[in-house]
JSON list of C-alpha atoms in Angstrom, two decimals:
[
{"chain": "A", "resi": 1, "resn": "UNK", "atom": "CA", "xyz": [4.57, -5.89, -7.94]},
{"chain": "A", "resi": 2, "resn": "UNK", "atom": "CA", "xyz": [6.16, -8.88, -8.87]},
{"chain": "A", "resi": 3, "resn": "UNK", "atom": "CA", "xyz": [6.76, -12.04, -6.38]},
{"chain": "A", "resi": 4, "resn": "UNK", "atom": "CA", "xyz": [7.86, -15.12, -6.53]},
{"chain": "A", "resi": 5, "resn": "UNK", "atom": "CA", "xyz": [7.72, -17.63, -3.03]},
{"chain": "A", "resi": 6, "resn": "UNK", "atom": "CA", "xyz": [5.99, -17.87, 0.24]},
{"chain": "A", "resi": 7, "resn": "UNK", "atom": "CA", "xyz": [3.83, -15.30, 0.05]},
{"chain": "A", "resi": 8, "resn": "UNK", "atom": "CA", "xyz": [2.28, -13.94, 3.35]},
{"chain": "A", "resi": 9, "resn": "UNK", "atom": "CA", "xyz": [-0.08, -11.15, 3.91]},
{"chain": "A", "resi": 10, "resn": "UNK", "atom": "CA", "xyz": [0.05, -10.16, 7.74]},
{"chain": "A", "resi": 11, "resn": "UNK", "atom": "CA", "xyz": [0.16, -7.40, 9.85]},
{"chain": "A", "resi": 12, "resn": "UNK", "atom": "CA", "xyz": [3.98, -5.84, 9.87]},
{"chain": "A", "resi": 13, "resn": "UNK", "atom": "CA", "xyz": [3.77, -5.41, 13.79]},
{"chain": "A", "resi": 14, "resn": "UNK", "atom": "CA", "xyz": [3.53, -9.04, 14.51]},
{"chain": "A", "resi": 15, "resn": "UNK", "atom": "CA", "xyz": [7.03, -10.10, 12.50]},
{"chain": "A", "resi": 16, "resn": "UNK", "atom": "CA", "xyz": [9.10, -6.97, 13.46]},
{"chain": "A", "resi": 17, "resn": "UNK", "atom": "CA", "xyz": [11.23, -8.39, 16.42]},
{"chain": "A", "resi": 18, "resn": "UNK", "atom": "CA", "xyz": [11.88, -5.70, 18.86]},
{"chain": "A", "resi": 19, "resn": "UNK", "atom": "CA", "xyz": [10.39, -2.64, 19.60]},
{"chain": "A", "resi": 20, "resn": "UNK", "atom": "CA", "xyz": [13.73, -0.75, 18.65]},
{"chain": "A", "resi": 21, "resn": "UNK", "atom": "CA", "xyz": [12.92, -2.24, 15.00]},
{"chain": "A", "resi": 22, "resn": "UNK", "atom": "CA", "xyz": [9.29, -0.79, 15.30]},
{"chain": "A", "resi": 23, "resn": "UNK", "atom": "CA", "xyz": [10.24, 2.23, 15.91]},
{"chain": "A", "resi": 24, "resn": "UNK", "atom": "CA", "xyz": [12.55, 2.69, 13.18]},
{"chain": "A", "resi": 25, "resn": "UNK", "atom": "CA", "xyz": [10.06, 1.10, 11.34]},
{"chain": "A", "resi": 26, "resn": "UNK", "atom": "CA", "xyz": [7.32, 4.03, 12.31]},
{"chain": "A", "resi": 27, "resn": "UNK", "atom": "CA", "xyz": [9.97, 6.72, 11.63]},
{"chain": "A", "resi": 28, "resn": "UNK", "atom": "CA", "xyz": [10.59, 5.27, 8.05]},
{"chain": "A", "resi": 29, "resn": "UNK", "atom": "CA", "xyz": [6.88, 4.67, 7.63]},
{"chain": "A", "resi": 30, "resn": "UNK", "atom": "CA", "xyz": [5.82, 7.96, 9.01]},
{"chain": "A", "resi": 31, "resn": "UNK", "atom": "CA", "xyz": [8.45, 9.56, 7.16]},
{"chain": "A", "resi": 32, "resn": "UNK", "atom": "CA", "xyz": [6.77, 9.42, 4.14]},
{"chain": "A", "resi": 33, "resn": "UNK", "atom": "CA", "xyz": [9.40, 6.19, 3.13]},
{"chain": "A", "resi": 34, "resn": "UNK", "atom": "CA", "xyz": [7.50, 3.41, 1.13]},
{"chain": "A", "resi": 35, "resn": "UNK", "atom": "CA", "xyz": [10.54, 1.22, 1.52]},
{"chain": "A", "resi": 36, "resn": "UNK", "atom": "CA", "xyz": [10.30, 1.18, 5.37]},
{"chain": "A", "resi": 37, "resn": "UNK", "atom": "CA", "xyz": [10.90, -2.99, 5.59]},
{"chain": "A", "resi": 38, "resn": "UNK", "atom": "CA", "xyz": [14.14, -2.57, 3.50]},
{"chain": "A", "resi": 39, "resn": "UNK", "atom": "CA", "xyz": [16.21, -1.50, 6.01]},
{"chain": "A", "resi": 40, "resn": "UNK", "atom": "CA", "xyz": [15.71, -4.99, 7.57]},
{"chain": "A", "resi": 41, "resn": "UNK", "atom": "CA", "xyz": [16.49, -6.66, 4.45]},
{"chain": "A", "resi": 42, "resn": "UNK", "atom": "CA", "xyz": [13.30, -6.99, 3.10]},
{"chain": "A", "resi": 43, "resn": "UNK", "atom": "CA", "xyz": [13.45, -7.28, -0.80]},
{"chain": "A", "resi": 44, "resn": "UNK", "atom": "CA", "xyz": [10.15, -6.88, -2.16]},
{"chain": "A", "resi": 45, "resn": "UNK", "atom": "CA", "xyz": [6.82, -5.41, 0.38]},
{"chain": "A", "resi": 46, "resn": "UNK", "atom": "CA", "xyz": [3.65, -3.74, -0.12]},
{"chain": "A", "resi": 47, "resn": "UNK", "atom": "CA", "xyz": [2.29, -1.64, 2.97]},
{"chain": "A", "resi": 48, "resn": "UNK", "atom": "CA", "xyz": [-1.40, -1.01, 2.96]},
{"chain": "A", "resi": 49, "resn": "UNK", "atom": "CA", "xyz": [-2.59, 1.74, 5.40]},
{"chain": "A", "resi": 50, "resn": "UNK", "atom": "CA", "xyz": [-6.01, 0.87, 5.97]},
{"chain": "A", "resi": 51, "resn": "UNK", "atom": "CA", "xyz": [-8.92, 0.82, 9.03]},
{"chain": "A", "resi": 52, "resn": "UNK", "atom": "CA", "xyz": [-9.81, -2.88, 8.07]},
{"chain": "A", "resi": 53, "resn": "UNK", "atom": "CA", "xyz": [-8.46, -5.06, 10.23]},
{"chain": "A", "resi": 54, "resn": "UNK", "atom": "CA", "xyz": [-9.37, -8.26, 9.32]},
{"chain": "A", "resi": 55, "resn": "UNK", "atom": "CA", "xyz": [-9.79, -9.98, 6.23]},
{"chain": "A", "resi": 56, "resn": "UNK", "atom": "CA", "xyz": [-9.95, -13.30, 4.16]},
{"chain": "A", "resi": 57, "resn": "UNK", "atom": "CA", "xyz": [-8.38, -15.02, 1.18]},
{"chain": "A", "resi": 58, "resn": "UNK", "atom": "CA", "xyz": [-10.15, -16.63, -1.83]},
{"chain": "A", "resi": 59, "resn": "UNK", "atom": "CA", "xyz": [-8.72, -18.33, -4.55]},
{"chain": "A", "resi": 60, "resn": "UNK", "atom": "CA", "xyz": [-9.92, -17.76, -8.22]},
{"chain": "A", "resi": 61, "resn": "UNK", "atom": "CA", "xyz": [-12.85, -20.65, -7.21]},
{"chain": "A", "resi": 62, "resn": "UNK", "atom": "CA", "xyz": [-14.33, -18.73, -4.27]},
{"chain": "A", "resi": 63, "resn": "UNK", "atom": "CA", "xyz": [-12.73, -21.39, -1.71]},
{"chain": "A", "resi": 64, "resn": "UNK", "atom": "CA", "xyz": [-11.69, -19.59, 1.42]},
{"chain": "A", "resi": 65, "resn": "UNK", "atom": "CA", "xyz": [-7.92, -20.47, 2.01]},
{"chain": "A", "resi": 66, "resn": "UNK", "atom": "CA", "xyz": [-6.72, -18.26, 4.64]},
{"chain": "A", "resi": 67, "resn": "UNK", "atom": "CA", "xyz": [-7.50, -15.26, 7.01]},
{"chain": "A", "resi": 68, "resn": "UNK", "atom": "CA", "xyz": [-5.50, -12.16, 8.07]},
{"chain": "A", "resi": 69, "resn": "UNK", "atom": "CA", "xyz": [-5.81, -9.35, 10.54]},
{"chain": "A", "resi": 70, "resn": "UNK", "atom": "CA", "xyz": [-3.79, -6.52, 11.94]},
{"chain": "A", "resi": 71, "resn": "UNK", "atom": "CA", "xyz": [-3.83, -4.43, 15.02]},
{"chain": "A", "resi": 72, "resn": "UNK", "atom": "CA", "xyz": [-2.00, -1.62, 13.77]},
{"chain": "A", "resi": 73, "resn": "UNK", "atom": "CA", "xyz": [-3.73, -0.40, 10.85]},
{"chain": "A", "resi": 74, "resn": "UNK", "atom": "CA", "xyz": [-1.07, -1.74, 8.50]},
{"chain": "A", "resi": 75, "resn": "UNK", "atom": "CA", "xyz": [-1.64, -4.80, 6.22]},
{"chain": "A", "resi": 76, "resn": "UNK", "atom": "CA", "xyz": [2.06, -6.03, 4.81]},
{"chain": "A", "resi": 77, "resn": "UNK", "atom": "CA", "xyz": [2.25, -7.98, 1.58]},
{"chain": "A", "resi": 78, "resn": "UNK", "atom": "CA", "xyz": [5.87, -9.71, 1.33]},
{"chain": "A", "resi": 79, "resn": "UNK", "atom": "CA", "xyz": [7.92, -12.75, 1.13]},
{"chain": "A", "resi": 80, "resn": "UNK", "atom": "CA", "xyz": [8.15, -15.07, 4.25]},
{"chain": "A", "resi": 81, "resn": "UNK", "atom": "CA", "xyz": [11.55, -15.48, 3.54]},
{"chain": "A", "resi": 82, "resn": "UNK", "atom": "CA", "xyz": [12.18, -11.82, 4.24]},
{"chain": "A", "resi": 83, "resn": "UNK", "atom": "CA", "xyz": [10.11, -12.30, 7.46]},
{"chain": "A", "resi": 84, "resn": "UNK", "atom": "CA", "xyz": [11.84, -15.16, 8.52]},
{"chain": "A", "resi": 85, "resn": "UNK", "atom": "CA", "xyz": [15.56, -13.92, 8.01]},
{"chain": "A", "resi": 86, "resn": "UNK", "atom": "CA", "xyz": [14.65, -10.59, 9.76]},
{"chain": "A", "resi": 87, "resn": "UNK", "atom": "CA", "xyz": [12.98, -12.85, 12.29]},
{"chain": "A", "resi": 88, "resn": "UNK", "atom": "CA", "xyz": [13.76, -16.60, 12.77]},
{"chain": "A", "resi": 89, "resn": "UNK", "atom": "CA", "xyz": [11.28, -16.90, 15.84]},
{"chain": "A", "resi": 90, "resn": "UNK", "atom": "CA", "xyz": [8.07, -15.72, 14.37]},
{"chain": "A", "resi": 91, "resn": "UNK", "atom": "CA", "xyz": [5.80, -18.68, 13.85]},
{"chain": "A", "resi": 92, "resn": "UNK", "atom": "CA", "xyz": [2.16, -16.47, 14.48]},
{"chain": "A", "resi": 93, "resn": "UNK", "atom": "CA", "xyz": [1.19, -17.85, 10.98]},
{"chain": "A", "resi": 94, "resn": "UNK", "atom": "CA", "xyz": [1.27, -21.15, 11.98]},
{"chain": "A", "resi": 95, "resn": "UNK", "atom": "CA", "xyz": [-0.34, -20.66, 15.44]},
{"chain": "A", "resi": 96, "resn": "UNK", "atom": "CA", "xyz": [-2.51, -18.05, 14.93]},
{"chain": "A", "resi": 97, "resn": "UNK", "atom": "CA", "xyz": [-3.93, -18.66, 11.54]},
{"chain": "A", "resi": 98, "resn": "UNK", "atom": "CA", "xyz": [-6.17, -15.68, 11.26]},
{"chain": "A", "resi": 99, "resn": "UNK", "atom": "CA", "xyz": [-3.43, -13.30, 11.79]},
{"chain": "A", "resi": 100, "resn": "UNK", "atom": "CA", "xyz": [-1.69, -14.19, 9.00]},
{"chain": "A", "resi": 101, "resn": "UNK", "atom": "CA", "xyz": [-2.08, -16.16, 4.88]},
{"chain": "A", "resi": 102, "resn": "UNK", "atom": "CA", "xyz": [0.77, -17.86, 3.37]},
{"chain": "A", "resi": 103, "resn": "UNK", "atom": "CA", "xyz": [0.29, -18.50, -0.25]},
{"chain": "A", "resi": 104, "resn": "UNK", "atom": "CA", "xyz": [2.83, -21.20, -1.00]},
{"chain": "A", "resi": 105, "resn": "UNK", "atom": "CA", "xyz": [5.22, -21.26, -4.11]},
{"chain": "A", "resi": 106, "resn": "UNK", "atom": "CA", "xyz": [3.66, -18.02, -5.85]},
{"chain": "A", "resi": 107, "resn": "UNK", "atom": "CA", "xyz": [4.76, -16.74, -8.99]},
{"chain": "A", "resi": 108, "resn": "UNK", "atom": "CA", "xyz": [2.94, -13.22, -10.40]},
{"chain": "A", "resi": 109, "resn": "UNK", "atom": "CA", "xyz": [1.97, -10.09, -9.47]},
{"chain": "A", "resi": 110, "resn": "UNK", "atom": "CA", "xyz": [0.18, -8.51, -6.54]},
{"chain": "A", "resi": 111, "resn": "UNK", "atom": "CA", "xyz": [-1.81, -5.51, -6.68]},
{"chain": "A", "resi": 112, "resn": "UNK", "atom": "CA", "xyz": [-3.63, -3.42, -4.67]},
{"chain": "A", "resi": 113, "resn": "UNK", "atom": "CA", "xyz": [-6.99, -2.27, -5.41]},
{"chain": "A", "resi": 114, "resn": "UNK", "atom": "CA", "xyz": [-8.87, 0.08, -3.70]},
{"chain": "A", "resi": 115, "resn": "UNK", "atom": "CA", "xyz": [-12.89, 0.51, -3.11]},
{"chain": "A", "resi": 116, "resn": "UNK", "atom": "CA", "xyz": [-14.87, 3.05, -3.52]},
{"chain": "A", "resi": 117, "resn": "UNK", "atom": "CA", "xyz": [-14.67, 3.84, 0.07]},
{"chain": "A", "resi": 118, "resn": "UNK", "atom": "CA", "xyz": [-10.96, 4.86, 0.44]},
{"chain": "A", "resi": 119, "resn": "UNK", "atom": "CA", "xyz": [-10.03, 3.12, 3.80]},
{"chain": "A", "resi": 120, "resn": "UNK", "atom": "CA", "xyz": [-10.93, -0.16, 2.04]},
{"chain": "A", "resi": 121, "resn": "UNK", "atom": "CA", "xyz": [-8.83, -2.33, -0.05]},
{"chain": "A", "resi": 122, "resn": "UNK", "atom": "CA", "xyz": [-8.33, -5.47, -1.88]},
{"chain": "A", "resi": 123, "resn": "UNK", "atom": "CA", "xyz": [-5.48, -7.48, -2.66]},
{"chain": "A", "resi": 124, "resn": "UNK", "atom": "CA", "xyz": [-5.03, -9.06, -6.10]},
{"chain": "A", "resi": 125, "resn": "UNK", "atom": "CA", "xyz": [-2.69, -12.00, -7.11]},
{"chain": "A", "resi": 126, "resn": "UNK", "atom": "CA", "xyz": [-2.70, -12.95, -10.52]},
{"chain": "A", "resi": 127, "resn": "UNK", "atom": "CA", "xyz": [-0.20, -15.79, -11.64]},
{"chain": "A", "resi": 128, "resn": "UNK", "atom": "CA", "xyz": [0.09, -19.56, -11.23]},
{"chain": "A", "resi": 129, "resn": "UNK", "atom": "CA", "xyz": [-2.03, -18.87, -7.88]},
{"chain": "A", "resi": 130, "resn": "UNK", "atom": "CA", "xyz": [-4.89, -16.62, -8.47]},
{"chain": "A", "resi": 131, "resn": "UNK", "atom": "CA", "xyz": [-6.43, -14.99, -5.14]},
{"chain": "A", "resi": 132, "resn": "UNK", "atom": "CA", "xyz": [-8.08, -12.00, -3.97]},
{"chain": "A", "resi": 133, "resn": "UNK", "atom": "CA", "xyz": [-8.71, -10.20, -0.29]},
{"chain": "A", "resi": 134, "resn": "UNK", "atom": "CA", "xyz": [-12.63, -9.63, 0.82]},
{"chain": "A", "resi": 135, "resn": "UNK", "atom": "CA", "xyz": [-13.27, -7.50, 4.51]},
{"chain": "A", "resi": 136, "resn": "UNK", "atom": "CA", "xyz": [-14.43, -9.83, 6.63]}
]
């Protein structure tokens, strides 16, 4: 998928701002819709089901340059401007920093690639930032 901005690879549970919005979130998710973050505006998202809950990001040079986790079995791949019009308040990637990467002023597409083992994944960005996801 294509992207262009801020970046930020997080678990969805720690942007969505009420629990009213994560449950209609869960209902669209569960209900076998894909698009489950565009009914809060959300232009462009990748959801990743997966049991790994934490991981890191390398660029292209195998320097670490951020962290993620999630506690809800979700990883959420999507622009922080999304996040931060359906949510003005959050600020976790700034105070938590292994909850969540930002990957400033991105331009190219994002893929997700799974590993042999099908509960694992890795994320791919290929453009003026290059990057990639390891378990860690």
């Amino acid at each position: 998928m294509k992207f262009k901005g801020d970046v930020i690879i997080t678990d969805p549970g720690y942007f969505i701002k009420s629990e009213d919005d994560w449950q209609l979130y869960c209902n669209a998710r569960f209900g076998g819709d894909s698009d489950a973050l565009g009914q809060f505006g959300f232009n462009q998202a990748i959801i990743i089901e997966s049991e790994e809950v934490a991981g890191e990001v390398y660029d292209d040079k195998g320097r670490m340059i951020g962290e993620f986790c999630s506690d809800s079995a979700e990883i959420c791949v999507c622009l922080l401007e999304d996040v931060l019009k359906h949510n003005p308040n959050y600020d976790d990637y700034n105070r938590f920093k292994n909850t969540a990467t930002v990957i400033r002023n991105f331009d190219g597409e994002i893929e997700i690639h799974e590993t042999e083992d099908d509960c694992e994944f890795q994320i791919v960005g290929k453009g003026n930032i290059n990057f990639h996801t390891k378990e860690a």
